[in-house]
Structures are given as structure tokens and as C-alpha cells.
Short mmCIF file of N, CA, C and O in Angstrom, two decimals:
data_model
loop_
_atom_site.label_atom_id
_atom_site.label_comp_id
_atom_site.label_asym_id
_atom_site.label_seq_id
_atom_site.Cartn_x
_atom_site.Cartn_y
_atom_site.Cartn_z
N UNK V 1 105.36 64.62 209.61
CA UNK V 1 105.30 64.17 210.97
C UNK V 1 104.11 63.25 211.19
O UNK V 1 104.20 62.32 211.96
N UNK V 2 102.98 63.48 210.52
CA UNK V 2 101.82 62.63 210.69
C UNK V 2 101.86 61.46 209.71
O UNK V 2 102.20 61.64 208.55
N UNK V 3 101.46 60.29 210.19
CA UNK V 3 101.32 59.14 209.30
C UNK V 3 99.96 59.17 208.63
O UNK V 3 99.84 59.01 207.43
N UNK V 4 98.92 59.38 209.44
CA UNK V 4 97.57 59.54 208.90
C UNK V 4 96.69 60.19 209.94
O UNK V 4 97.03 60.25 211.11
N UNK V 5 95.55 60.71 209.48
CA UNK V 5 94.59 61.41 210.33
C UNK V 5 93.21 60.94 209.95
O UNK V 5 92.89 60.82 208.77
N UNK V 6 92.38 60.67 210.95
CA UNK V 6 91.00 60.29 210.70
C UNK V 6 90.06 61.16 211.49
O UNK V 6 90.35 61.51 212.63
N UNK V 7 88.94 61.52 210.87
CA UNK V 7 87.92 62.29 211.57
C UNK V 7 86.58 61.57 211.44
O UNK V 7 86.34 60.84 210.48
N UNK V 8 85.73 61.76 212.45
CA UNK V 8 84.39 61.21 212.42
C UNK V 8 83.46 62.23 211.78
O UNK V 8 83.59 63.44 212.01
N UNK V 9 82.52 61.74 210.98
CA UNK V 9 81.58 62.61 210.27
C UNK V 9 80.15 62.15 210.56
O UNK V 9 79.90 60.97 210.78
N UNK V 10 79.23 63.09 210.55
CA UNK V 10 77.84 62.76 210.86
C UNK V 10 77.11 62.15 209.66
O UNK V 10 76.20 61.36 209.83
N UNK V 11 77.50 62.53 208.45
CA UNK V 11 76.87 62.02 207.23
C UNK V 11 77.98 61.60 206.27
O UNK V 11 78.49 62.42 205.51
N UNK V 12 78.37 60.32 206.32
CA UNK V 12 79.49 59.88 205.49
C UNK V 12 79.33 60.18 204.00
O UNK V 12 80.29 60.58 203.34
N UNK V 13 78.13 60.06 203.46
CA UNK V 13 77.93 60.32 202.03
C UNK V 13 78.16 61.79 201.70
O UNK V 13 78.82 62.12 200.71
N UNK V 14 77.63 62.69 202.53
CA UNK V 14 77.82 64.13 202.29
C UNK V 14 79.29 64.52 202.44
O UNK V 14 79.82 65.30 201.63
N UNK V 15 79.94 63.98 203.44
CA UNK V 15 81.36 64.30 203.63
C UNK V 15 82.21 63.72 202.52
O UNK V 15 83.16 64.37 202.05
N UNK V 16 81.89 62.52 202.06
CA UNK V 16 82.64 61.92 200.94
C UNK V 16 82.49 62.78 199.69
O UNK V 16 83.48 63.04 198.99
N UNK V 17 81.28 63.25 199.42
CA UNK V 17 81.07 64.11 198.25
C UNK V 17 81.89 65.39 198.37
O UNK V 17 82.50 65.85 197.39
N UNK V 18 81.94 65.97 199.57
CA UNK V 18 82.71 67.19 199.80
C UNK V 18 84.20 66.94 199.58
O UNK V 18 84.85 67.64 198.80
N UNK V 19 84.75 65.93 200.25
CA UNK V 19 86.18 65.68 200.14
C UNK V 19 86.59 65.16 198.76
O UNK V 19 87.70 65.44 198.30
N UNK V 20 85.71 64.44 198.09
CA UNK V 20 85.99 64.04 196.70
C UNK V 20 86.27 65.28 195.85
O UNK V 20 87.19 65.29 195.04
N UNK V 21 85.49 66.33 196.05
CA UNK V 21 85.61 67.54 195.24
C UNK V 21 86.79 68.40 195.65
O UNK V 21 87.54 68.89 194.80
N UNK V 22 86.94 68.64 196.96
CA UNK V 22 87.95 69.62 197.38
C UNK V 22 89.37 69.07 197.38
O UNK V 22 90.33 69.83 197.28
N UNK V 23 89.53 67.76 197.48
CA UNK V 23 90.87 67.20 197.47
C UNK V 23 91.39 66.97 196.06
O UNK V 23 92.61 66.91 195.85
N UNK V 24 90.51 66.90 195.08
CA UNK V 24 90.93 66.69 193.69
C UNK V 24 91.90 67.77 193.21
O UNK V 24 92.93 67.44 192.61
N UNK V 25 91.63 69.07 193.44
CA UNK V 25 92.59 70.08 192.98
C UNK V 25 93.96 69.94 193.65
O UNK V 25 94.96 70.41 193.11
N UNK V 26 94.01 69.29 194.82
CA UNK V 26 95.28 69.10 195.52
C UNK V 26 96.01 67.84 195.04
O UNK V 26 97.07 67.50 195.55
N UNK V 27 95.41 67.15 194.07
CA UNK V 27 96.03 65.95 193.53
C UNK V 27 95.75 64.70 194.35
O UNK V 27 96.37 63.67 194.15
N UNK V 28 94.80 64.79 195.26
CA UNK V 28 94.47 63.65 196.12
C UNK V 28 93.09 63.12 195.77
O UNK V 28 92.26 63.82 195.19
N UNK V 29 92.85 61.89 196.13
CA UNK V 29 91.55 61.28 195.88
C UNK V 29 91.37 60.06 196.75
O UNK V 29 92.22 59.74 197.58
N UNK V 30 90.26 59.39 196.53
CA UNK V 30 89.98 58.16 197.28
C UNK V 30 91.01 57.10 196.94
O UNK V 30 91.23 56.79 195.78
N UNK V 31 91.59 56.55 197.96
CA UNK V 31 92.56 55.47 197.79
C UNK V 31 91.92 54.15 198.22
O UNK V 31 92.15 53.12 197.61
N UNK V 32 91.11 54.22 199.29
CA UNK V 32 90.55 52.99 199.84
C UNK V 32 89.18 53.25 200.46
O UNK V 32 89.03 54.18 201.26
N UNK V 33 88.20 52.47 200.05
CA UNK V 33 86.89 52.45 200.70
C UNK V 33 86.86 51.19 201.55
O UNK V 33 87.03 50.09 201.03
N UNK V 34 86.66 51.37 202.85
CA UNK V 34 86.63 50.25 203.79
C UNK V 34 85.32 50.35 204.56
O UNK V 34 85.25 51.00 205.59
N UNK V 35 84.25 49.80 203.98
CA UNK V 35 82.93 50.01 204.55
C UNK V 35 82.56 51.47 204.41
O UNK V 35 82.68 52.06 203.33
N UNK V 36 82.13 52.08 205.50
CA UNK V 36 81.79 53.51 205.49
C UNK V 36 83.01 54.39 205.74
O UNK V 36 82.89 55.61 205.79
N UNK V 37 84.18 53.80 205.92
CA UNK V 37 85.41 54.55 206.13
C UNK V 37 86.10 54.73 204.78
O UNK V 37 86.24 53.78 204.02
N UNK V 38 86.53 55.96 204.51
CA UNK V 38 87.14 56.27 203.23
C UNK V 38 88.50 56.90 203.49
O UNK V 38 88.62 57.86 204.25
N UNK V 39 89.52 56.34 202.83
CA UNK V 39 90.87 56.87 202.94
C UNK V 39 91.25 57.64 201.69
O UNK V 39 91.08 57.16 200.57
N UNK V 40 91.74 58.86 201.89
CA UNK V 40 92.17 59.74 200.80
C UNK V 40 93.68 59.94 200.85
O UNK V 40 94.28 59.88 201.91
N UNK V 41 94.25 60.20 199.71
CA UNK V 41 95.67 60.50 199.65
C UNK V 41 96.12 60.64 198.22
O UNK V 41 95.31 60.71 197.29
N UNK V 42 97.44 60.65 198.04
CA UNK V 42 98.01 60.69 196.70
C UNK V 42 98.57 59.32 196.33
O UNK V 42 98.41 58.87 195.21
N UNK V 43 99.24 58.67 197.27
CA UNK V 43 99.76 57.33 197.00
C UNK V 43 99.36 56.33 198.08
O UNK V 43 99.41 55.14 197.86
N UNK V 44 98.99 56.83 199.23
CA UNK V 44 98.54 55.99 200.35
C UNK V 44 97.45 56.75 201.08
O UNK V 44 97.42 57.99 201.05
N UNK V 45 96.53 56.05 201.75
CA UNK V 45 95.46 56.76 202.47
C UNK V 45 95.99 57.37 203.76
O UNK V 45 96.22 56.68 204.74
N UNK V 46 96.19 58.70 203.74
CA UNK V 46 96.68 59.34 204.95
C UNK V 46 95.66 60.28 205.60
O UNK V 46 95.89 60.81 206.67
N UNK V 47 94.51 60.48 204.95
CA UNK V 47 93.40 61.23 205.55
C UNK V 47 92.16 60.36 205.43
O UNK V 47 91.80 59.91 204.35
N UNK V 48 91.50 60.12 206.55
CA UNK V 48 90.35 59.21 206.61
C UNK V 48 89.12 59.93 207.16
O UNK V 48 89.22 60.76 208.06
N UNK V 49 87.96 59.56 206.61
CA UNK V 49 86.69 59.96 207.20
C UNK V 49 85.91 58.68 207.50
O UNK V 49 86.04 57.67 206.81
N UNK V 50 85.12 58.74 208.55
CA UNK V 50 84.30 57.60 208.92
C UNK V 50 83.12 58.07 209.75
O UNK V 50 83.12 59.18 210.29
N UNK V 51 82.10 57.22 209.89
CA UNK V 51 80.91 57.63 210.62
C UNK V 51 81.20 57.87 212.10
O UNK V 51 82.03 57.19 212.70
N UNK V 52 80.50 58.88 212.64
CA UNK V 52 80.64 59.17 214.08
C UNK V 52 80.10 57.98 214.85
O UNK V 52 78.99 57.51 214.60
N UNK V 53 80.91 57.49 215.78
CA UNK V 53 80.47 56.35 216.59
C UNK V 53 80.74 56.55 218.07
O UNK V 53 80.73 55.62 218.84
N UNK V 54 80.97 57.80 218.46
CA UNK V 54 81.12 58.12 219.88
C UNK V 54 80.01 59.07 220.27
O UNK V 54 79.55 59.88 219.45
N UNK V 55 79.54 58.99 221.50
CA UNK V 55 78.43 59.85 221.92
C UNK V 55 78.85 61.31 222.06
O UNK V 55 80.02 61.62 222.19
N UNK V 56 77.86 62.18 222.00
CA UNK V 56 78.08 63.61 222.19
C UNK V 56 78.37 64.33 220.89
O UNK V 56 78.54 63.73 219.84
N UNK V 57 78.37 65.65 220.99
CA UNK V 57 78.64 66.48 219.83
C UNK V 57 80.12 66.47 219.49
O UNK V 57 80.97 66.42 220.39
N UNK V 58 80.41 66.53 218.22
CA UNK V 58 81.79 66.61 217.77
C UNK V 58 82.31 68.02 217.99
O UNK V 58 81.55 68.98 218.00
N UNK V 59 83.59 68.14 218.20
CA UNK V 59 84.23 69.44 218.31
C UNK V 59 84.87 69.77 216.97
O UNK V 59 85.26 68.89 216.22
N UNK V 60 84.99 71.06 216.71
CA UNK V 60 85.63 71.49 215.48
C UNK V 60 87.08 71.04 215.45
O UNK V 60 87.81 71.18 216.42
N UNK V 61 87.49 70.52 214.31
CA UNK V 61 88.89 70.20 214.06
C UNK V 61 89.40 71.15 212.99
O UNK V 61 88.62 71.68 212.19
N UNK V 62 90.70 71.37 213.00
CA UNK V 62 91.34 72.14 211.93
C UNK V 62 92.22 71.20 211.15
O UNK V 62 93.09 70.52 211.72
N UNK V 63 92.00 71.14 209.84
CA UNK V 63 92.74 70.24 208.97
C UNK V 63 93.32 71.09 207.85
O UNK V 63 92.59 71.75 207.12
N UNK V 64 94.65 71.09 207.73
CA UNK V 64 95.31 71.87 206.69
C UNK V 64 95.98 70.92 205.71
O UNK V 64 96.81 70.10 206.10
N UNK V 65 95.60 71.03 204.44
CA UNK V 65 96.18 70.22 203.38
C UNK V 65 97.23 71.05 202.63
O UNK V 65 96.99 72.21 202.31
N UNK V 66 98.36 70.45 202.34
CA UNK V 66 99.44 71.12 201.63
C UNK V 66 99.10 71.25 200.15
O UNK V 66 98.65 70.30 199.52
N UNK V 67 99.32 72.44 199.64
CA UNK V 67 99.17 72.71 198.21
C UNK V 67 100.54 73.08 197.66
O UNK V 67 101.30 73.78 198.33
N UNK V 68 100.87 72.65 196.45
CA UNK V 68 102.20 72.93 195.91
C UNK V 68 102.41 74.39 195.50
O UNK V 68 103.55 74.84 195.38
N UNK V 69 101.30 75.13 195.31
CA UNK V 69 101.42 76.52 194.87
C UNK V 69 100.11 77.26 195.15
O UNK V 69 99.12 76.66 195.56
N UNK V 70 100.12 78.54 194.90
CA UNK V 70 98.95 79.38 195.18
C UNK V 70 97.78 79.07 194.26
O UNK V 70 96.63 79.13 194.67
N UNK V 71 98.06 78.72 193.02
CA UNK V 71 96.98 78.38 192.09
C UNK V 71 96.20 77.17 192.59
O UNK V 71 94.98 77.09 192.43
N UNK V 72 96.88 76.25 193.21
CA UNK V 72 96.21 75.07 193.75
C UNK V 72 95.36 75.43 194.95
O UNK V 72 94.26 74.89 195.13
N UNK V 73 95.82 76.35 195.79
CA UNK V 73 94.99 76.84 196.90
C UNK V 73 93.71 77.46 196.32
O UNK V 73 92.61 77.20 196.81
N UNK V 74 93.86 78.27 195.29
CA UNK V 74 92.71 78.90 194.65
C UNK V 74 91.75 77.85 194.07
O UNK V 74 90.53 78.00 194.18
N UNK V 75 92.29 76.80 193.47
CA UNK V 75 91.45 75.74 192.90
C UNK V 75 90.72 74.97 194.00
O UNK V 75 89.54 74.63 193.84
N UNK V 76 91.39 74.70 195.11
CA UNK V 76 90.75 74.07 196.27
C UNK V 76 89.58 74.93 196.74
O UNK V 76 88.48 74.44 196.97
N UNK V 77 89.83 76.22 196.88
CA UNK V 77 88.80 77.13 197.36
C UNK V 77 87.60 77.15 196.41
O UNK V 77 86.45 77.07 196.85
N UNK V 78 87.86 77.22 195.11
CA UNK V 78 86.77 77.23 194.12
C UNK V 78 85.96 75.94 194.21
O UNK V 78 84.72 75.98 194.16
N UNK V 79 86.62 74.82 194.36
CA UNK V 79 85.92 73.54 194.47
C UNK V 79 85.08 73.49 195.74
O UNK V 79 83.95 72.99 195.74
N UNK V 80 85.60 74.02 196.83
CA UNK V 80 84.87 74.03 198.09
C UNK V 80 83.63 74.90 198.00
O UNK V 80 82.54 74.51 198.45
N UNK V 81 83.77 76.08 197.43
CA UNK V 81 82.62 76.99 197.27
C UNK V 81 81.57 76.33 196.37
O UNK V 81 80.37 76.36 196.66
N UNK V 82 82.03 75.71 195.28
CA UNK V 82 81.11 75.02 194.38
C UNK V 82 80.39 73.88 195.09
O UNK V 82 79.23 73.58 194.80
N UNK V 83 81.06 73.27 196.06
CA UNK V 83 80.46 72.17 196.83
C UNK V 83 79.53 72.69 197.93
O UNK V 83 78.93 71.90 198.66
N UNK V 84 79.43 74.02 198.08
CA UNK V 84 78.53 74.60 199.07
C UNK V 84 79.15 74.86 200.42
O UNK V 84 78.44 75.12 201.40
N UNK V 85 80.47 74.83 200.52
CA UNK V 85 81.14 75.05 201.80
C UNK V 85 80.97 76.49 202.28
O UNK V 85 80.95 77.42 201.48
N UNK V 86 80.86 76.63 203.59
CA UNK V 86 80.88 77.96 204.20
C UNK V 86 82.30 78.51 204.09
O UNK V 86 83.27 77.82 204.42
N UNK V 87 82.43 79.73 203.63
CA UNK V 87 83.73 80.36 203.50
C UNK V 87 84.12 80.96 204.84
O UNK V 87 83.38 81.76 205.42
N UNK V 88 85.29 80.58 205.33
CA UNK V 88 85.83 81.20 206.54
C UNK V 88 86.79 82.32 206.16
O UNK V 88 86.70 83.42 206.68
N UNK V 89 87.72 82.02 205.23
CA UNK V 89 88.66 83.03 204.74
C UNK V 89 88.99 82.71 203.29
O UNK V 89 89.44 81.60 202.99
N UNK V 90 88.78 83.68 202.41
CA UNK V 90 89.15 83.51 201.01
C UNK V 90 90.67 83.41 200.91
O UNK V 90 91.39 83.82 201.83
N UNK V 91 91.18 82.88 199.79
CA UNK V 91 92.63 82.75 199.64
C UNK V 91 93.33 84.10 199.79
O UNK V 91 92.90 85.10 199.21
N UNK V 92 94.37 84.09 200.59
CA UNK V 92 95.17 85.31 200.78
C UNK V 92 96.48 84.96 201.47
O UNK V 92 96.65 83.85 201.97
N UNK V 93 97.37 85.95 201.50
CA UNK V 93 98.61 85.81 202.26
C UNK V 93 98.32 86.02 203.74
O UNK V 93 97.48 86.85 204.11
N UNK V 94 99.02 85.26 204.55
CA UNK V 94 98.91 85.38 206.01
C UNK V 94 100.32 85.66 206.56
O UNK V 94 100.96 84.77 207.11
N UNK V 95 100.81 86.90 206.44
CA UNK V 95 102.18 87.20 206.86
C UNK V 95 102.40 87.01 208.36
O UNK V 95 103.54 86.84 208.79
N UNK V 96 101.33 87.03 209.14
CA UNK V 96 101.49 86.79 210.57
C UNK V 96 101.94 85.36 210.87
O UNK V 96 102.47 85.08 211.94
N UNK V 97 101.71 84.44 209.91
CA UNK V 97 102.18 83.05 210.07
C UNK V 97 103.62 82.94 209.57
O UNK V 97 104.48 82.44 210.26
N UNK V 98 103.87 83.37 208.34
CA UNK V 98 105.21 83.56 207.81
C UNK V 98 105.11 84.21 206.44
O UNK V 98 104.02 84.34 205.87
N UNK V 99 106.23 84.64 205.92
CA UNK V 99 106.27 85.48 204.73
C UNK V 99 105.54 84.90 203.52
O UNK V 99 104.92 85.64 202.76
N UNK V 100 105.60 83.59 203.31
CA UNK V 100 105.04 83.00 202.09
C UNK V 100 103.78 82.17 202.34
O UNK V 100 103.37 81.42 201.47
N UNK V 101 103.18 82.33 203.51
CA UNK V 101 101.99 81.54 203.85
C UNK V 101 100.80 82.06 203.05
O UNK V 101 100.41 83.22 203.16
N UNK V 102 100.21 81.19 202.22
CA UNK V 102 99.05 81.54 201.41
C UNK V 102 98.01 80.46 201.63
O UNK V 102 98.25 79.29 201.31
N UNK V 103 96.89 80.83 202.21
CA UNK V 103 95.90 79.81 202.54
C UNK V 103 94.47 80.28 202.35
O UNK V 103 94.19 81.48 202.27
N UNK V 104 93.59 79.28 202.26
CA UNK V 104 92.14 79.49 202.18
C UNK V 104 91.49 78.54 203.17
O UNK V 104 91.93 77.39 203.33
N UNK V 105 90.43 79.01 203.83
CA UNK V 105 89.78 78.25 204.89
C UNK V 105 88.27 78.14 204.62
O UNK V 105 87.63 79.15 204.33
N UNK V 106 87.73 76.93 204.75
CA UNK V 106 86.30 76.69 204.59
C UNK V 106 85.83 75.72 205.67
O UNK V 106 86.63 75.13 206.38
N UNK V 107 84.51 75.56 205.78
CA UNK V 107 83.94 74.57 206.69
C UNK V 107 83.46 73.37 205.88
O UNK V 107 82.80 73.54 204.85
N UNK V 108 83.75 72.18 206.39
CA UNK V 108 83.23 70.97 205.75
C UNK V 108 81.80 70.73 206.25
O UNK V 108 81.28 71.51 207.07
N UNK V 109 81.12 69.67 205.79
CA UNK V 109 79.72 69.45 206.20
C UNK V 109 79.52 69.26 207.70
O UNK V 109 78.42 69.45 208.20
N UNK V 110 80.57 68.92 208.45
CA UNK V 110 80.46 68.76 209.90
C UNK V 110 80.95 69.97 210.67
O UNK V 110 81.05 69.93 211.90
N UNK V 111 81.29 71.05 209.98
CA UNK V 111 81.72 72.27 210.66
C UNK V 111 83.21 72.34 210.94
O UNK V 111 83.67 73.25 211.63
N UNK V 112 83.98 71.39 210.42
CA UNK V 112 85.42 71.44 210.60
C UNK V 112 86.03 72.55 209.74
O UNK V 112 85.56 72.84 208.65
N UNK V 113 87.09 73.14 210.25
CA UNK V 113 87.83 74.19 209.57
C UNK V 113 88.86 73.51 208.67
O UNK V 113 89.83 72.94 209.16
N UNK V 114 88.63 73.55 207.36
CA UNK V 114 89.48 72.86 206.40
C UNK V 114 90.23 73.92 205.57
O UNK V 114 89.62 74.85 205.05
N UNK V 115 91.52 73.73 205.47
CA UNK V 115 92.39 74.71 204.83
C UNK V 115 93.25 74.04 203.75
O UNK V 115 93.63 72.88 203.89
N UNK V 116 93.54 74.79 202.71
CA UNK V 116 94.61 74.44 201.79
C UNK V 116 95.65 75.55 201.92
O UNK V 116 95.30 76.73 201.98
N UNK V 117 96.92 75.16 202.02
CA UNK V 117 97.98 76.13 202.24
C UNK V 117 99.20 75.83 201.38
O UNK V 117 99.57 74.68 201.20
N UNK V 118 99.77 76.91 200.85
CA UNK V 118 101.04 76.83 200.13
C UNK V 118 102.06 77.67 200.90
O UNK V 118 101.73 78.74 201.40
N UNK V 119 103.28 77.14 200.98
CA UNK V 119 104.35 77.82 201.71
C UNK V 119 105.45 78.34 200.79
O UNK V 119 106.52 78.74 201.25
N UNK V 120 105.19 78.32 199.48
CA UNK V 120 106.22 78.74 198.54
C UNK V 120 106.00 80.17 198.08
O UNK V 120 104.84 80.64 198.05
N UNK V 121 107.05 80.87 197.72
CA UNK V 121 106.89 82.25 197.22
C UNK V 121 106.07 82.26 195.93
O UNK V 121 105.93 81.24 195.26
N UNK V 122 105.59 83.43 195.60
CA UNK V 122 104.78 83.61 194.38
C UNK V 122 105.53 83.09 193.17
O UNK V 122 106.67 83.24 193.00
#
């Protein structure tokens, strides 16, 4: 349903280092560097980060990246922890969402709630 999503970050270098690490296990990486704006994806840039350029404090966003299986969710989580992310929820099943929902949640350098989720059975 989404074509692309962009978020503003307070420290583009720190956020780029974070997303470089945590998106790699999901098979995604940098597709396009456009100044301080960086587009990530698998074949096209569909997730973007760029410097904050609006006044006031940013609000928390929730960003969920699709993982093809549970092992990939686990690899995302390991990469995030290694990158120093705050753990919100370790990888687990979330039956309250649906029977096969398996996700892990961490905070990025700007405090956003970043998730990797698989919707396939074990």
C-alpha cells in the first residue's frame, strides 16, 4: 500500500549507521544517497531518512519492516542490539495480532519504534 516512507532524524550519520546494520539482515540496503537524505530498499528506495528540518521535538513513529521468516526477525534483532539499540520487545509471537505474527521491536537513535515482523508460520 505504501510507495515510500521518509522520517526526519536528528543525527543523519548515527541513523545511517543504525539502518545500514539493521536493514542488512532483511535484505535491504542503501539504494540512493541524495545529500544528507538516504534511501533504503531492496530494488528501489522505499524507506528514507533525512535531517530534521522542522521546528520542535519529533514524535515517535512506528516503522515495521517485513521479514520473510522468523530467523530474519531474529537476525534483525541481533543486529539492532549489536548497534546499541534500546530493546522494546525481544523476538516473540504476538497472537493478539494474529496467529503467525512474530516480531521484534527496538528504538532507533531518534527514539522511533522500529520492528521487524514475519507473518508466516514456523
